[in-house]
Coordinates of C-alpha atoms and ligand atoms in Angstrom, one line a residue:
X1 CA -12.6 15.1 27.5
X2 CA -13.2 11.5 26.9
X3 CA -12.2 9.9 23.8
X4 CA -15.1 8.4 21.7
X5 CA -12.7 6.5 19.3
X6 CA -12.9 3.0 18.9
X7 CA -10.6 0.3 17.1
X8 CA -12.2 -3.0 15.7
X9 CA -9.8 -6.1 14.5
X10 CA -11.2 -5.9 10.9
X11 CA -10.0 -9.6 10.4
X12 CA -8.6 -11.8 12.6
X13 CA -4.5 -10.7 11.6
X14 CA -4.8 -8.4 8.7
X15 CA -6.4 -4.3 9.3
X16 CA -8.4 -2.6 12.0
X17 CA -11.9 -0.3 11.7
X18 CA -11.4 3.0 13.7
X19 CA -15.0 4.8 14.2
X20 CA -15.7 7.8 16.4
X21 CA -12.9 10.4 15.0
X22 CA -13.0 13.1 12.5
X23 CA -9.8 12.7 10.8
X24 CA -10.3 16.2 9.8
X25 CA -10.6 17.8 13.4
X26 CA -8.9 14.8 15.2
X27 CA -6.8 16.8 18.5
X28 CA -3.4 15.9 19.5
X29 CA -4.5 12.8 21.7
X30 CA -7.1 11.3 19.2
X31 CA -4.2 11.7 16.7
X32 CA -2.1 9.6 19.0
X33 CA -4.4 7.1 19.2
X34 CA -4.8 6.7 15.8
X35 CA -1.0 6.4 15.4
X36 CA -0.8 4.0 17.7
X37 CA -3.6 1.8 16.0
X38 CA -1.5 2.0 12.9
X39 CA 1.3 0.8 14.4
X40 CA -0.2 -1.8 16.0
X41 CA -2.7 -3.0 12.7
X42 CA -0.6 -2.1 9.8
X43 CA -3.5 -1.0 8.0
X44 CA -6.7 1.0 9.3
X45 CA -10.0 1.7 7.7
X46 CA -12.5 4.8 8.6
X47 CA -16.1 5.2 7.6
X48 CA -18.0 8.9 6.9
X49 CA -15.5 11.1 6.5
X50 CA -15.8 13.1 3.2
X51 CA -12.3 15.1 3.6
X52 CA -11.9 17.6 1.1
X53 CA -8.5 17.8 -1.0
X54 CA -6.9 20.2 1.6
X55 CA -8.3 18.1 4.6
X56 CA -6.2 15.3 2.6
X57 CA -3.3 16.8 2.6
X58 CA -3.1 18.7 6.3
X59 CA -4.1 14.6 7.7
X60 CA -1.2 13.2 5.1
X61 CA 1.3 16.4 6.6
X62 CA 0.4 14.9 10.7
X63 CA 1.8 11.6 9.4
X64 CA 4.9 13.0 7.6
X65 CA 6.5 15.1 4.7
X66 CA 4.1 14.4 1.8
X67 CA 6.7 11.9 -1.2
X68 CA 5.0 12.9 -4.7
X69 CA 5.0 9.6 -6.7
X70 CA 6.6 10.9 -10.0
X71 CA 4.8 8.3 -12.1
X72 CA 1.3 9.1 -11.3
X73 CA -1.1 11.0 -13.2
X74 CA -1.5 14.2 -10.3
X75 CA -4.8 16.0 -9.5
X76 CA -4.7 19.0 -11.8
X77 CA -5.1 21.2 -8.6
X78 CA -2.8 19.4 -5.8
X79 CA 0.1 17.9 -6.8
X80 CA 0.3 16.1 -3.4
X81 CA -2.7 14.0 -5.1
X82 CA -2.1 10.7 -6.9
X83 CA -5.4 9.9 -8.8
X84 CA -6.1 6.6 -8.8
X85 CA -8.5 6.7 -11.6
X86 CA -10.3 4.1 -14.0
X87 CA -13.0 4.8 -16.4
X88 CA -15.9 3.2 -17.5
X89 CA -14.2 2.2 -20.9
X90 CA -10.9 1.1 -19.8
X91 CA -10.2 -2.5 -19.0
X92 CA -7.1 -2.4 -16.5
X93 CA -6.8 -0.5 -13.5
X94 CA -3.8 0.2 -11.5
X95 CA -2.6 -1.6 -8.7
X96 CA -4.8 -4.6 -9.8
X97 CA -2.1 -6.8 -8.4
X98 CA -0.5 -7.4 -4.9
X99 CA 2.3 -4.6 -4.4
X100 CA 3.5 -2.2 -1.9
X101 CA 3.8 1.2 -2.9
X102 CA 7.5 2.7 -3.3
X103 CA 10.0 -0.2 -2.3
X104 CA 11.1 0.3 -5.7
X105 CA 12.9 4.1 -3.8
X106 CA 16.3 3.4 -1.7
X107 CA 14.1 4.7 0.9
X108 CA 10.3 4.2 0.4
X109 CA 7.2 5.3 1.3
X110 CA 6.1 4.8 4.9
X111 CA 2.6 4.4 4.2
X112 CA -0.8 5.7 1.8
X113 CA -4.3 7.3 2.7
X114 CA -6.2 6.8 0.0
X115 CA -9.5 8.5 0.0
X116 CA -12.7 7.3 -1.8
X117 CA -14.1 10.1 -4.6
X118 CA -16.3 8.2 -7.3
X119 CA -16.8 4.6 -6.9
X120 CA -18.9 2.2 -8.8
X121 CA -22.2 0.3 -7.9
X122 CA -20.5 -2.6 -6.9
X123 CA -17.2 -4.3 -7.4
X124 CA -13.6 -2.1 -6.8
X125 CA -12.9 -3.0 -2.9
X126 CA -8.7 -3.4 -2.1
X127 CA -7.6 -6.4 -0.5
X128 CA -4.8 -6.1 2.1
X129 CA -2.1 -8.7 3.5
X130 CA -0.7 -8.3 6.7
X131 CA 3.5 -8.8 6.3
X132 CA 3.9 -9.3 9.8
X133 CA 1.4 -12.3 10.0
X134 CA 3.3 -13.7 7.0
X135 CA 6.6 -13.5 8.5
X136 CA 5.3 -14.9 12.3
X137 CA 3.7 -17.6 9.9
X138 CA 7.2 -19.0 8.7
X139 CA 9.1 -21.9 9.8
X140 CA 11.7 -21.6 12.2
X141 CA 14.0 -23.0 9.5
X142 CA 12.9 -19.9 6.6
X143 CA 12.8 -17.4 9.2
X144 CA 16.6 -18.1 9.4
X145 CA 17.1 -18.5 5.8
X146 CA 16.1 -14.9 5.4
X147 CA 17.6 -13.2 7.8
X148 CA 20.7 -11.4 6.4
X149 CA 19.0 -12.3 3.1
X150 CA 18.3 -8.8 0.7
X151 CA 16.2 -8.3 -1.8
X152 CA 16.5 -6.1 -5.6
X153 CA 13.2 -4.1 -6.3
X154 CA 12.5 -2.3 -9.7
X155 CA 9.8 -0.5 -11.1
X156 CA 11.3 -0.2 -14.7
X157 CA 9.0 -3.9 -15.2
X158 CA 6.0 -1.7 -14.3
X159 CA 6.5 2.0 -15.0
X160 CA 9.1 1.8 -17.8
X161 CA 8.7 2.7 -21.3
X162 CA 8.7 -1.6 -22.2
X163 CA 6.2 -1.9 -18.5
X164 CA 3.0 -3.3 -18.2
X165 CA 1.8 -0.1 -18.1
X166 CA 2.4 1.2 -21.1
X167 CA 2.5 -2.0 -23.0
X168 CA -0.2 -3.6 -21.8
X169 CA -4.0 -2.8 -21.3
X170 CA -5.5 0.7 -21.7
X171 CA -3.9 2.4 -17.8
X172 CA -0.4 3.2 -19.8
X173 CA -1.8 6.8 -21.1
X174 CA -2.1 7.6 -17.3
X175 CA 1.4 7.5 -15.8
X176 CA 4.2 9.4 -16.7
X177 CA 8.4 9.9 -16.2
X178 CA 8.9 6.4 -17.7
X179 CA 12.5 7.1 -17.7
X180 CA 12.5 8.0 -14.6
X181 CA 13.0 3.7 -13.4
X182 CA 15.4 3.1 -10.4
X183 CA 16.2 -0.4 -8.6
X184 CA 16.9 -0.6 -4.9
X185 CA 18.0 -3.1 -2.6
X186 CA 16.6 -3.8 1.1
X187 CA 16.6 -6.6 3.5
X188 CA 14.3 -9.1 2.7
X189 CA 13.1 -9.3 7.1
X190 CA 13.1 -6.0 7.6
X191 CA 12.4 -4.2 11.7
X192 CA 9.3 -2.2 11.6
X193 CA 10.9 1.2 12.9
X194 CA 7.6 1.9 14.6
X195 CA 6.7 -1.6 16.2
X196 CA 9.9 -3.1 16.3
X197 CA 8.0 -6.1 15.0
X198 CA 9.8 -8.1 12.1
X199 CA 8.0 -7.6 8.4
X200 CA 8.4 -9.9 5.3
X201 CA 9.9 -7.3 2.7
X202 CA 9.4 -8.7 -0.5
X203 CA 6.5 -8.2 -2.8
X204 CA 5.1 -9.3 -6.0
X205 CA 4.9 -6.3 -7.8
X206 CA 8.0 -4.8 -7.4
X207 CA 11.1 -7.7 -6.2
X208 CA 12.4 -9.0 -9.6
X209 CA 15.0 -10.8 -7.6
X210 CA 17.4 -11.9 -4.4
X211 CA 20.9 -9.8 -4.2
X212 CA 23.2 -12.1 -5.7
X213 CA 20.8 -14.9 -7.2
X214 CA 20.0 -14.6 -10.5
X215 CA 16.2 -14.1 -11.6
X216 CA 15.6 -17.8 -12.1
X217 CA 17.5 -18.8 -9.1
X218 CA 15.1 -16.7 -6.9
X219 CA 11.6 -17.3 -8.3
X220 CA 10.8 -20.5 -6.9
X221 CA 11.6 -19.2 -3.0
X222 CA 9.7 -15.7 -4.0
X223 CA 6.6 -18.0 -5.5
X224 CA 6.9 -19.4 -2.0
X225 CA 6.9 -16.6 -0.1
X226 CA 4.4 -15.0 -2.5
X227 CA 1.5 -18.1 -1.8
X228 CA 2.6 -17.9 1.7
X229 CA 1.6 -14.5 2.6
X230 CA -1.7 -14.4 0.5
X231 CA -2.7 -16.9 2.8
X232 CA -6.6 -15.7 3.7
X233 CA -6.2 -15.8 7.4
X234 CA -3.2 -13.3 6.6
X235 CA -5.3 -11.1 4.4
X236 CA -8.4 -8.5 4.8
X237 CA -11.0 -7.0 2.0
X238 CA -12.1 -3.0 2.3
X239 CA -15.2 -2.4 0.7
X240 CA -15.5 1.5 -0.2
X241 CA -18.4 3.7 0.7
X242 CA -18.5 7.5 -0.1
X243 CA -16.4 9.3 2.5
X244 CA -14.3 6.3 3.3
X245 CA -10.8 6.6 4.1
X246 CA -8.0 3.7 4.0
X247 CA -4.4 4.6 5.9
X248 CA -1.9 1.3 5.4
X249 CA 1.8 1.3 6.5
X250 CA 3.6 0.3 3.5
X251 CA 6.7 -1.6 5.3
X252 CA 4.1 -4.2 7.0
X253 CA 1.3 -4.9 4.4
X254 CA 0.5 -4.9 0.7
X255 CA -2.5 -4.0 -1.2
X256 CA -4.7 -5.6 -4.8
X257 CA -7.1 -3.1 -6.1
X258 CA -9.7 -5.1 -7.2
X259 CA -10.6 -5.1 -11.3
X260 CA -14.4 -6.3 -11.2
X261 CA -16.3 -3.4 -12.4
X262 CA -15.7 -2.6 -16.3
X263 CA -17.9 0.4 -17.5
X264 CA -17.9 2.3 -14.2
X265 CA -16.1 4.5 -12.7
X266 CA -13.5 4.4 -9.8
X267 CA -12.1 7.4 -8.9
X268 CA -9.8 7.8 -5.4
X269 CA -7.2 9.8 -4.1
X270 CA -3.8 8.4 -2.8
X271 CA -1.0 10.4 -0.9
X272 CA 1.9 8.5 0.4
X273 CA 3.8 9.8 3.1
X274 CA 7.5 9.8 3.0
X275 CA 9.5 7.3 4.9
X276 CA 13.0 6.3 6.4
X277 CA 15.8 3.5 5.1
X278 CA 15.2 -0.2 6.3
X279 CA 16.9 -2.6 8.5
Ligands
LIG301 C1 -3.0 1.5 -5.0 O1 -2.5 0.5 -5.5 O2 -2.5 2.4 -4.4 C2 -4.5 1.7 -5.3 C3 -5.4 0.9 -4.4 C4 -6.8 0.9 -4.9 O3 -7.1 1.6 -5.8 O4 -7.7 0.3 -4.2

């Protein structure tokens, strides 16, 4: 049978639209195609689908073994299920800051789906930034800098019992194990094990520092890197409609859940799919 699917640049470097495939009933070969758009975009967006919690999870299971964040507040009913919630009194949200999910874990995540469930009127779309684009955008000179360079990333800043989370804003209540912090170290270029393309590794959220530079001695070269990548030519904006589905690769892109939309309510569900160690 002829494949119907079709893959759209969604900016000019940074995501791709995929349209004419039920993620839900996708066969083998449309599966492979997907696969091989998210290798190739880093981060792809779908329109219409309205998967249902299990659907979720059997999609999440095609891409890999299912890695439960253990500081997210879980569905009530599936575990599996981050909920990415914010309600119409609170003021902060969560990821409402450029990050990549897990590379905090010696080996993290390999990428999210994240599923729209409630979403307000207007406001709440998540920007992404394509780490490839900011890496083939570097000087000859940096790009050598780097390489062989590693990187520390923490989550105790964020997740701790002294994090933003819990000591700033009204999000803390939500999250839990905040003694449950770990560091990890991982090249700061890093080979995408599914493109063999080179990545920028470092992210605003979670690198506190360069291995063996102290804090201070690294911020000005992370600021850098940091402007560099957020560059908008390197960056894309999802806006979410009901049955929407975002699927991003966490070793080539971040993400900033947008905070524009006190007193309504933003509801989605995120599974992140285990990953391997980076080189
Ligand atoms: C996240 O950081 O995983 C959530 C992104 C979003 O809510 O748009």
């Amino acid at each position: 049978m002829t494949s119907r699917i079709a893959v759209q640049n969604y900016s000019g470097l940074c995501g791709a639209e995929v349209s004419g495939v039920d993620l839900a009933a996708a066969s083998d070969s449309e599966f492979e195609q997907v696969l091989a758009a998210f290798r190739d975009h880093g981060v792809l967006f779908f329109r219409d689908q309205h998967l249902s919690p299990e659907q979720h999870i059997a999609l999440a299971e095609r891409f890999g073994p299912i890695d439960i964040n253990r500081f997210f507040p879980a569905d009530g009913q599936y575990p599996e299920i981050a909920e990415v919630k914010k309600d119409p009194g609170q003021t902060t949200n969560i990821g409402g800051g450029w990050h990549t999910d897990h590379s905090y874990d010696a080996v993290p995540a390999m990428g999210s789906i994240l599923v729209a469930r409630e979403l307000p009127e207007t406001g709440g779309d998540t920007l992404f930034a394509s780490m490839y684009a900011a890496y083939e955008g570097l000087s000859p000179g940096l790009k050598r800098t780097l390489e062989g360079m590693r990187a520390v990333h923490s989550n105790h800043h964020v997740f701790g019992a002294a994090g933003v989370y819990k000591q700033e804003g009204d999000a803390g209540a939500l999250f839990r194990n905040e003694s449950l912090t770990s560091e990890a170290t991982h090249p700061v270029v890093i080979t995408h094990p599914l493109s063999g393309r080179k990545a920028l590794y470092v992210n605003p959220g979670f690198t506190i520092r360069f291995e063996d530079w102290t804090p201070e001695e690294s911020a000005a070269l992370l600021t850098h890197l940091y402007r560099h990548a957020t560059r908008p030519e390197y960056t894309c904006r999802f806006r979410w409609s009901e049955g929407a589905v975002a699927i991003w690769d966490n070793r080539c892109t971040w993400h900033y859940a947008l905070n524009d939309y006190h007193g309504q309510r933003r509801l989605l569900h995120r599974i992140t799919v285990a990953g391997c160690p980076l080189h």
